[in-house]
Amino acid sequence: MKILRPLIIFAALIAFWQIIVVVTGAPHYILPSPGRVLNALGSRSDVLLSHGWITLSEIILGLILGTILGSISALTMGYFKPARRWLMPVMVVSQAIPVFALAPILVLWLGYGMVSKVAMATLIIYFPVTAAFFDGLRRTEPGHLDLAQTMNASRWATLRHIRVPAALPSFASGLRVATAVAPIGAIVGEWVGSSEGLGFLMLHANGRMQIDVMFAALFVLAIIAVTLYYAVDAGLKRLLFWLPDTQTS
Amino acid sequence: MNSTPENNTFSVSVKADRLAFGDTVLFEHIEFDLPASEWTCLLGPSGVGKTTLLRLFAGLVPDVENVEVKCSDGRELKSRAAYMAQQDLLMPWLSVVDNVMLGERLRSEQPDKARALDLLARVGLTENANNLPAKLSGGMRQRAALARTLMEDRPVVLMDEPFSALDAITRIRLQDMAAELLKDRTVLLVTHDPLEALRLGDRIHVMSGRPVKLDEPLTPPGTAPRDLHDPAVLEGQADLLERLAAADQDKAA
């Protein structure tokens, strides 16, 4: 059932889509049928794969960079109290300005290549990772800290052996959210200015009324996003082996 | 390894001229001693300040003034007292044996696994050494915490209601185990259970009032762990319950 359930849901969604196409009689350049999209997936698979690979690379690089930067920020704020006062406003500003508004500037500064898209994805990932990890670092069980103190632990040892492991479940929540939103950064970056990637392909196909290709690109993007999410989730479950819900699964 | 750590023949005292939280004066001109190699028990109504007094010994009350913790040998108590709380405080991500070696890891010392395993054997947890704490029952977890406390091998042990969350039978077994394993150490045991204090304590104080008053200690005869049927235990229990009832009224007033 575990494998069957997603297949049934997927089949039901396709059937629902087909029914809408039949009932509304929408022309294929407005809403292509699943069959047409499948056809586009097959006939344009090389293009879809090469653009998909670009987008996936942008997302993964953004995830890695965003996670590293977010973790460094959270650890700095967790370890040095004064750093909170300096870094917190930066963190809030990074979220207060919509990433959509920053996209043209980043493309202007970093060019049409991959760097501006990776920067977009990094920006969008940075906040959930930093906020969740820092929150976890702040919420260490006071009893554990008391114990560490009576054991003459240094602040660094307490951070390394107690506060960081205790904060990992929070960090994992942040990273899950980040993984789910990461594709937004890359795609928006590609829409604003690029010559490759699924976002570019969608705009390109849209301009030529190749709506089936647009849907096929969307489908590939969804597959990338879902696969990435479950891969990250599986990795996090291994990392958090002691949590009850991961022990039983 | 079964021996008491060296240099344990010192008593410890805390002297608090004044300790207040906001407008509430908890301690005023209070002096409290832990005689060397004895179990001192602290009883009293909830919220009277037992845990705070223990935390003063442990150095866990930040920013206190007018409070002095002194050892009779003139050295600091810091690094010479182990702490055991009501919660087992086991790290859920570490195996039982790694939890026992936590102090060494935190001090960047080489962990002595053989000794940790020996202590786990003494508390009957050999088979669970590599399990995560989540796999253990409440009693087993507290035994692991006891092994971790013993691993610190410190002459003074500060225990804050360590057995209160356990069922009656497990509690009595753990009291016996603690009495045997912590024999001859200087122990401060905060408890709300008069029977526990009478089974384990060499001196039993009842705390009451605001600011806190400490009455003359009760000194039950015989050696710990005292038998449940011991007439002195039963008689002492009635006495302590009376004192606690009076202390509770005092607090309410």
XYZ file of C-alpha atoms in Angstrom:
502
model
C 0.000 0.000 0.000
C 2.933 2.278 0.768
C 4.000 2.178 -2.893
C 0.487 1.842 -4.297
C -0.950 4.890 -2.547
C 1.095 7.554 -4.403
C 0.456 5.736 -7.679
C -3.302 5.765 -7.052
C -3.199 9.476 -6.140
C -1.170 10.201 -9.276
C -3.547 8.199 -11.488
C -6.558 9.960 -9.942
C -5.032 13.389 -10.641
C -4.338 12.460 -14.286
C -7.897 11.158 -14.653
C -9.267 14.361 -13.120
C -7.161 16.412 -15.561
C -8.428 14.383 -18.529
C -12.033 14.813 -17.377
C -11.588 18.602 -17.197
C -10.112 18.638 -20.702
C -13.064 16.618 -22.036
C -15.785 18.442 -20.093
C -14.564 21.990 -20.796
C -13.446 21.266 -24.340
C -10.488 23.618 -23.785
C -8.221 23.979 -26.827
C -4.817 22.279 -26.532
C -2.967 25.625 -26.511
C -4.828 26.535 -23.308
C -4.980 23.194 -21.528
C -3.272 20.272 -23.256
C -4.484 16.780 -22.425
C -2.308 14.415 -20.373
C -1.683 12.459 -23.563
C -0.261 15.495 -25.355
C 1.971 16.327 -22.407
C 3.153 12.715 -22.270
C 3.911 12.958 -25.956
C 5.905 16.152 -25.399
C 7.751 14.456 -22.529
C 8.786 11.688 -24.890
C 9.602 13.713 -27.987
C 11.420 16.542 -26.152
C 13.011 14.409 -23.462
C 16.568 15.428 -24.403
C 15.758 19.141 -24.101
C 13.777 18.627 -20.906
C 16.572 16.586 -19.337
C 19.341 19.028 -20.206
C 17.327 22.029 -18.912
C 16.145 19.982 -15.924
C 19.737 19.151 -15.053
C 20.609 22.884 -15.032
C 17.701 23.699 -12.720
C 18.474 20.743 -10.453
C 22.124 21.859 -10.210
C 21.029 25.382 -9.285
C 18.678 24.068 -6.607
C 21.249 21.662 -5.123
C 24.027 24.277 -5.104
C 21.605 26.773 -3.546
C 20.591 24.210 -0.927
C 24.198 23.440 -0.048
C 25.245 27.087 0.125
C 22.080 28.218 1.914
C 22.413 25.420 4.457
C 26.098 26.147 5.093
C 25.539 29.896 5.441
C 22.384 29.394 7.516
C 24.129 26.934 9.839
C 27.130 29.239 10.291
C 24.801 32.149 11.091
C 22.754 30.079 13.552
C 25.867 28.724 15.285
C 27.409 32.192 15.478
C 24.245 33.605 17.007
C 23.948 30.628 19.340
C 27.525 30.889 20.547
C 28.119 34.630 20.672
C 25.263 36.503 22.284
C 26.235 39.921 20.825
C 26.165 38.390 17.328
C 22.401 37.941 17.674
C 21.882 41.684 17.815
C 23.939 42.144 14.641
C 22.851 39.180 12.590
C 19.147 39.093 13.430
C 18.329 42.328 11.507
C 20.284 41.015 8.501
C 18.289 37.814 8.646
C 14.979 39.654 8.847
C 15.940 42.015 6.008
C 16.898 39.019 3.876
C 13.271 37.958 4.149
C 11.562 41.333 4.245
C 12.672 42.114 0.675
C 10.804 39.692 -1.600
C 13.155 37.489 -3.546
C 11.177 38.359 -6.692
C 12.182 41.998 -6.265
C 15.828 41.037 -5.902
C 15.896 38.776 -8.944
C 16.506 41.484 -11.590
C 19.264 43.039 -9.489
C 20.972 39.692 -8.933
C 20.788 38.927 -12.645
C 22.217 42.370 -13.374
C 25.081 41.860 -10.928
C 25.796 38.167 -11.364
C 24.865 37.686 -14.982
C 22.569 35.439 -16.968
C 24.424 32.272 -15.993
C 23.938 29.880 -13.140
C 25.446 32.074 -10.412
C 22.492 34.462 -10.127
C 20.039 31.532 -9.840
C 22.152 29.811 -7.219
C 22.252 33.108 -5.327
C 18.434 33.330 -5.514
C 18.015 29.785 -4.225
C 20.596 30.430 -1.487
C 18.732 33.554 -0.362
C 15.424 31.749 -0.172
C 16.925 28.807 1.746
C 19.027 30.837 4.157
C 16.194 32.112 6.342
C 14.296 28.899 7.172
C 17.546 27.078 7.932
C 18.971 29.866 10.100
C 15.722 30.588 11.944
C 14.918 26.942 12.689
C 18.452 25.942 13.673
C 18.926 28.997 15.884
C 15.568 28.364 17.518
C 16.701 24.795 18.265
C 19.990 26.043 19.715
C 18.108 28.391 22.019
C 15.750 25.729 23.293
C 18.222 23.266 24.756
C 16.751 21.429 27.723
C 17.919 23.504 30.746
C 18.597 20.315 32.719
C 21.093 19.192 30.070
C 22.895 22.527 30.341
C 22.962 22.236 34.149
C 24.431 18.770 33.847
C 27.090 19.999 31.425
C 27.962 22.815 33.803
C 28.414 20.467 36.753
C 30.600 18.315 34.501
C 32.873 21.343 33.897
C 32.120 21.465 30.178
C 33.424 24.433 28.218
C 30.935 26.484 26.209
C 32.344 25.032 23.025
C 32.031 21.432 24.282
C 28.463 22.100 25.424
C 27.630 23.492 21.990
C 29.246 20.604 20.175
C 28.085 17.681 22.288
C 24.729 18.899 23.587
C 23.272 22.023 21.997
C 23.921 21.128 18.354
C 22.620 17.532 18.531
C 19.625 18.732 20.551
C 18.910 21.372 17.885
C 19.127 18.947 14.961
C 15.378 18.153 14.903
C 14.649 21.892 14.552
C 17.371 22.220 11.923
C 15.763 19.326 10.043
C 12.367 21.085 10.059
C 14.010 24.191 8.613
C 15.848 22.221 5.973
C 12.647 20.414 4.926
C 10.888 23.755 4.435
C 13.953 25.092 2.612
C 14.020 22.102 0.267
C 10.365 22.586 -0.557
C 10.818 26.281 -1.425
C 14.264 26.060 -3.023
C 12.960 25.498 -6.593
C 11.098 28.841 -6.377
C 14.405 30.719 -6.166
C 15.934 28.948 -9.129
C 12.828 29.212 -11.334
C 12.218 32.894 -10.576
C 15.861 33.572 -11.401
C 15.475 31.778 -14.701
C 12.307 33.698 -15.559
C 13.998 37.036 -14.996
C 16.968 36.360 -17.191
C 18.599 33.195 -18.414
C 19.346 31.091 -21.447
C 18.896 27.676 -19.868
C 16.958 25.823 -17.164
C 13.339 24.733 -16.865
C 12.136 28.260 -16.068
C 13.709 29.506 -19.291
C 12.246 26.562 -21.228
C 8.759 27.324 -19.880
C 8.932 30.966 -20.963
C 10.409 29.953 -24.296
C 7.644 27.382 -24.931
C 4.973 29.821 -23.770
C 6.116 32.370 -26.327
C 5.701 29.772 -29.070
C 2.339 28.477 -27.830
C 3.937 25.105 -27.049
C 1.809 24.697 -23.957
C 2.327 20.935 -23.914
C 6.102 21.512 -23.603
C 5.408 24.041 -20.852
C 3.384 21.457 -18.972
C 6.059 18.838 -19.577
C 8.675 21.218 -18.087
C 6.374 21.801 -15.129
C 6.025 18.055 -14.712
C 9.815 17.573 -14.730
C 10.158 20.400 -12.192
C 7.579 18.728 -9.939
C 9.417 15.412 -10.188
C 12.711 17.148 -9.307
C 11.134 18.967 -6.343
C 9.406 15.892 -4.947
C 12.438 13.626 -5.419
C 14.715 16.170 -3.804
C 12.334 16.604 -0.871
C 12.107 12.887 -0.197
C 15.867 12.419 -0.625
C 16.544 15.190 1.914
C 13.854 13.792 4.203
C 15.389 10.296 4.044
C 18.849 11.742 4.791
C 17.484 13.692 7.751
C 15.762 10.602 9.139
C 19.104 8.818 9.106
C 20.736 11.778 10.786
C 18.014 11.880 13.470
C 18.061 8.160 14.164
C 17.072 8.606 17.797
C 13.718 10.284 17.191
C 10.722 8.006 17.874
C 8.998 8.492 14.496
C 12.160 7.521 12.639
C 12.824 4.478 14.815
C 9.562 2.829 13.905
C 9.500 3.675 10.232
C 37.038 1.391 41.479
C 34.544 0.603 44.187
C 36.374 2.852 46.571
C 35.305 6.341 47.386
C 37.324 8.998 45.595
C 40.327 10.383 47.347
C 40.169 13.556 49.428
C 36.560 12.999 50.320
C 36.976 13.769 53.963
C 35.779 17.307 53.806
C 32.499 18.823 54.761
C 30.753 21.478 52.712
C 28.722 24.416 53.883
C 26.677 27.109 52.255
C 26.181 30.449 53.912
C 23.593 32.781 52.456
C 23.257 36.240 53.984
C 20.410 37.012 51.659
C 19.012 35.483 48.505
C 15.912 37.028 46.994
C 14.070 36.589 43.730
C 12.233 39.836 43.081
C 10.463 40.792 46.299
C 10.555 37.255 47.650
C 13.324 36.687 50.151
C 14.144 33.001 49.994
C 17.146 32.763 52.300
C 18.285 35.164 54.977
C 21.178 34.488 57.346
C 21.081 30.814 56.690
C 23.939 28.346 57.087
C 23.700 24.752 56.035
C 26.316 22.006 56.340
C 26.905 18.751 54.574
C 29.038 16.692 56.976
C 31.751 14.616 55.312
C 30.860 11.090 54.184
C 27.243 11.422 55.308
C 23.912 11.517 53.527
C 22.049 14.728 54.331
C 18.396 14.782 53.275
C 16.282 17.870 52.712
C 12.535 17.647 53.016
C 9.958 20.397 52.751
C 6.812 21.551 50.987
C 6.967 22.157 47.238
C 8.403 25.527 46.354
C 10.038 26.119 49.729
C 13.526 26.349 48.237
C 15.034 22.846 48.560
C 16.130 22.680 44.952
C 17.496 26.239 45.077
C 19.634 25.297 48.079
C 20.958 22.264 46.197
C 21.614 24.389 43.128
C 23.609 26.819 45.270
C 25.931 23.949 46.193
C 26.125 22.911 42.531
C 26.951 26.465 41.432
C 23.878 26.504 39.224
C 22.291 29.709 40.536
C 23.709 32.528 38.388
C 24.569 36.006 39.592
C 24.224 35.393 43.307
C 25.766 37.694 45.823
C 26.120 37.217 49.552
C 26.189 33.462 49.150
C 29.294 31.476 49.959
C 29.948 27.782 49.417
C 32.914 26.551 51.451
C 34.705 23.250 51.837
C 36.430 22.390 55.112
C 39.686 21.652 53.285
C 39.741 25.178 51.892
C 39.436 24.138 48.247
C 36.602 24.911 45.866
C 33.650 22.553 45.570
C 33.541 23.062 41.808
C 34.808 19.952 39.991
C 34.266 17.883 43.120
C 30.471 17.558 43.073
C 28.366 15.378 40.794
C 24.743 16.214 40.028
C 21.762 13.926 39.571
C 18.347 15.390 38.833
C 14.753 14.199 38.891
C 14.857 13.739 35.132
C 17.493 11.275 34.021
C 18.916 13.905 31.603
C 20.212 11.197 29.284
C 21.052 12.486 25.819
C 18.580 10.723 23.513
C 21.082 10.555 20.649
C 23.782 8.784 22.660
C 23.834 5.102 23.577
C 23.644 4.269 27.269
C 27.396 3.701 27.544
C 28.125 6.938 25.664
C 25.818 8.739 28.071
C 27.804 7.328 30.973
C 30.997 8.695 29.378
C 29.437 12.112 28.655
C 31.447 13.981 31.300
C 34.741 12.793 29.849
C 33.706 13.809 26.343
C 32.594 17.221 27.573
C 35.968 17.747 29.223
C 37.790 16.469 26.108
C 39.269 13.595 28.111
C 39.889 10.121 26.752
C 36.697 8.159 27.586
C 37.319 5.098 29.756
C 34.884 2.631 28.187
C 35.966 -0.320 30.336
C 35.119 1.606 33.471
C 31.803 2.803 32.028
C 30.862 -0.797 31.187
C 31.865 -1.927 34.668
C 29.618 0.709 36.219
C 26.782 -0.305 33.929
C 27.280 -3.884 35.112
C 27.000 -2.695 38.695
C 23.658 -1.035 37.995
C 22.505 -4.092 36.015
C 22.518 -2.520 32.556
C 25.206 -4.536 30.785
C 22.816 -5.802 28.144
C 21.540 -2.294 27.442
C 24.920 -0.608 27.122
C 24.572 -0.039 23.391
C 20.866 0.776 23.373
C 19.466 4.250 23.026
C 17.792 5.664 26.160
C 14.392 5.521 24.425
C 14.544 1.729 24.663
C 14.845 1.806 28.461
C 12.161 1.894 31.155
C 12.031 4.777 33.643
C 13.869 2.743 36.287
C 16.564 1.651 33.842
C 17.054 5.215 32.666
C 17.547 6.407 36.222
C 20.013 3.565 36.817
C 21.931 4.742 33.752
C 21.901 8.258 35.235
C 23.256 6.787 38.483
C 26.066 5.086 36.527
C 26.833 8.413 34.825
C 26.972 10.091 38.262
C 29.336 7.374 39.545
C 31.484 7.724 36.436
C 32.236 11.289 37.515
C 33.786 9.751 40.642
C 33.348 12.829 42.765
C 33.391 12.961 46.555
C 30.203 15.039 46.792
C 26.968 13.988 45.115
C 24.009 16.355 44.835
C 20.733 14.563 44.137
C 17.497 16.409 43.395
C 14.538 14.051 43.840
C 16.251 11.437 41.682
C 13.736 8.660 42.295
C 10.500 10.620 42.567
C 9.214 9.778 39.084
C 9.531 6.025 39.623
C 6.982 3.512 40.838
C 7.227 2.413 44.494
C 9.016 -0.904 43.963
C 11.541 0.459 41.461
C 12.147 3.394 43.776
C 13.005 1.145 46.725
C 15.352 -0.942 44.565
C 17.106 2.147 43.315
C 17.384 3.539 46.843
C 19.154 0.317 47.890
C 21.446 0.525 44.880
C 22.286 4.196 45.466
C 22.930 3.587 49.175
C 25.398 0.839 48.325
C 27.145 2.579 45.443
C 27.371 6.004 47.075
C 28.336 4.713 50.517
C 30.824 6.961 52.326
C 30.343 9.850 49.924
C 29.057 13.210 51.008
C 25.546 13.294 49.627
C 22.816 15.907 49.586
C 19.475 14.332 48.739
C 16.486 16.579 48.118
C 13.297 14.577 48.355
C 9.615 14.966 49.118
C 9.335 11.409 50.386
C 9.848 11.043 54.187
C 10.295 7.287 53.815
C 13.106 7.778 51.304
C 14.823 10.247 53.616
C 14.512 7.834 56.548
C 15.849 4.880 54.573
C 18.859 6.740 53.190
C 19.634 9.768 55.335
C 22.126 10.141 58.169
C 20.653 13.567 58.871
C 17.239 14.785 57.785
C 16.298 18.459 57.702
C 12.834 19.877 57.135
C 12.762 23.273 55.450
C 9.910 25.690 56.032
C 8.810 29.306 55.912
C 9.755 32.381 53.948
C 12.589 33.236 54.451
C 13.547 29.637 54.942
C 14.080 28.108 58.369
C 15.837 24.802 58.918
C 14.849 22.769 61.953
C 17.126 20.546 64.022
C 18.028 17.511 61.954
C 16.536 14.121 62.611
C 19.225 11.436 62.845
C 17.734 8.002 62.356
C 19.667 5.178 64.006
C 21.282 2.340 62.033
C 22.889 2.285 58.628
C 21.350 2.960 55.246
C 19.499 1.511 53.469
C 17.223 0.989 56.459
C 14.640 -1.738 56.388
C 11.060 -0.751 55.637
C 9.917 -2.590 58.783
C 12.483 -0.913 61.004
C 10.473 0.612 63.915
C 12.743 3.657 63.830
C 11.792 4.224 60.183
C 8.083 3.942 60.911
C 8.299 6.158 63.971
C 10.461 8.679 62.123
C 7.966 8.757 59.291
C 5.171 9.858 61.627
C 7.436 12.497 63.119
C 8.511 13.794 59.723
C 4.947 13.912 58.420
C 3.995 16.057 61.408
C 6.913 18.380 60.771
C 6.036 18.583 57.074
C 2.404 19.390 57.847
C 3.566 22.170 60.155
C 6.006 23.395 57.483
C 3.217 23.444 54.919
C 1.017 25.533 57.206
C 3.944 27.824 57.852
C 4.386 28.297 54.099
C 0.660 28.912 53.599
C 0.679 31.491 56.388
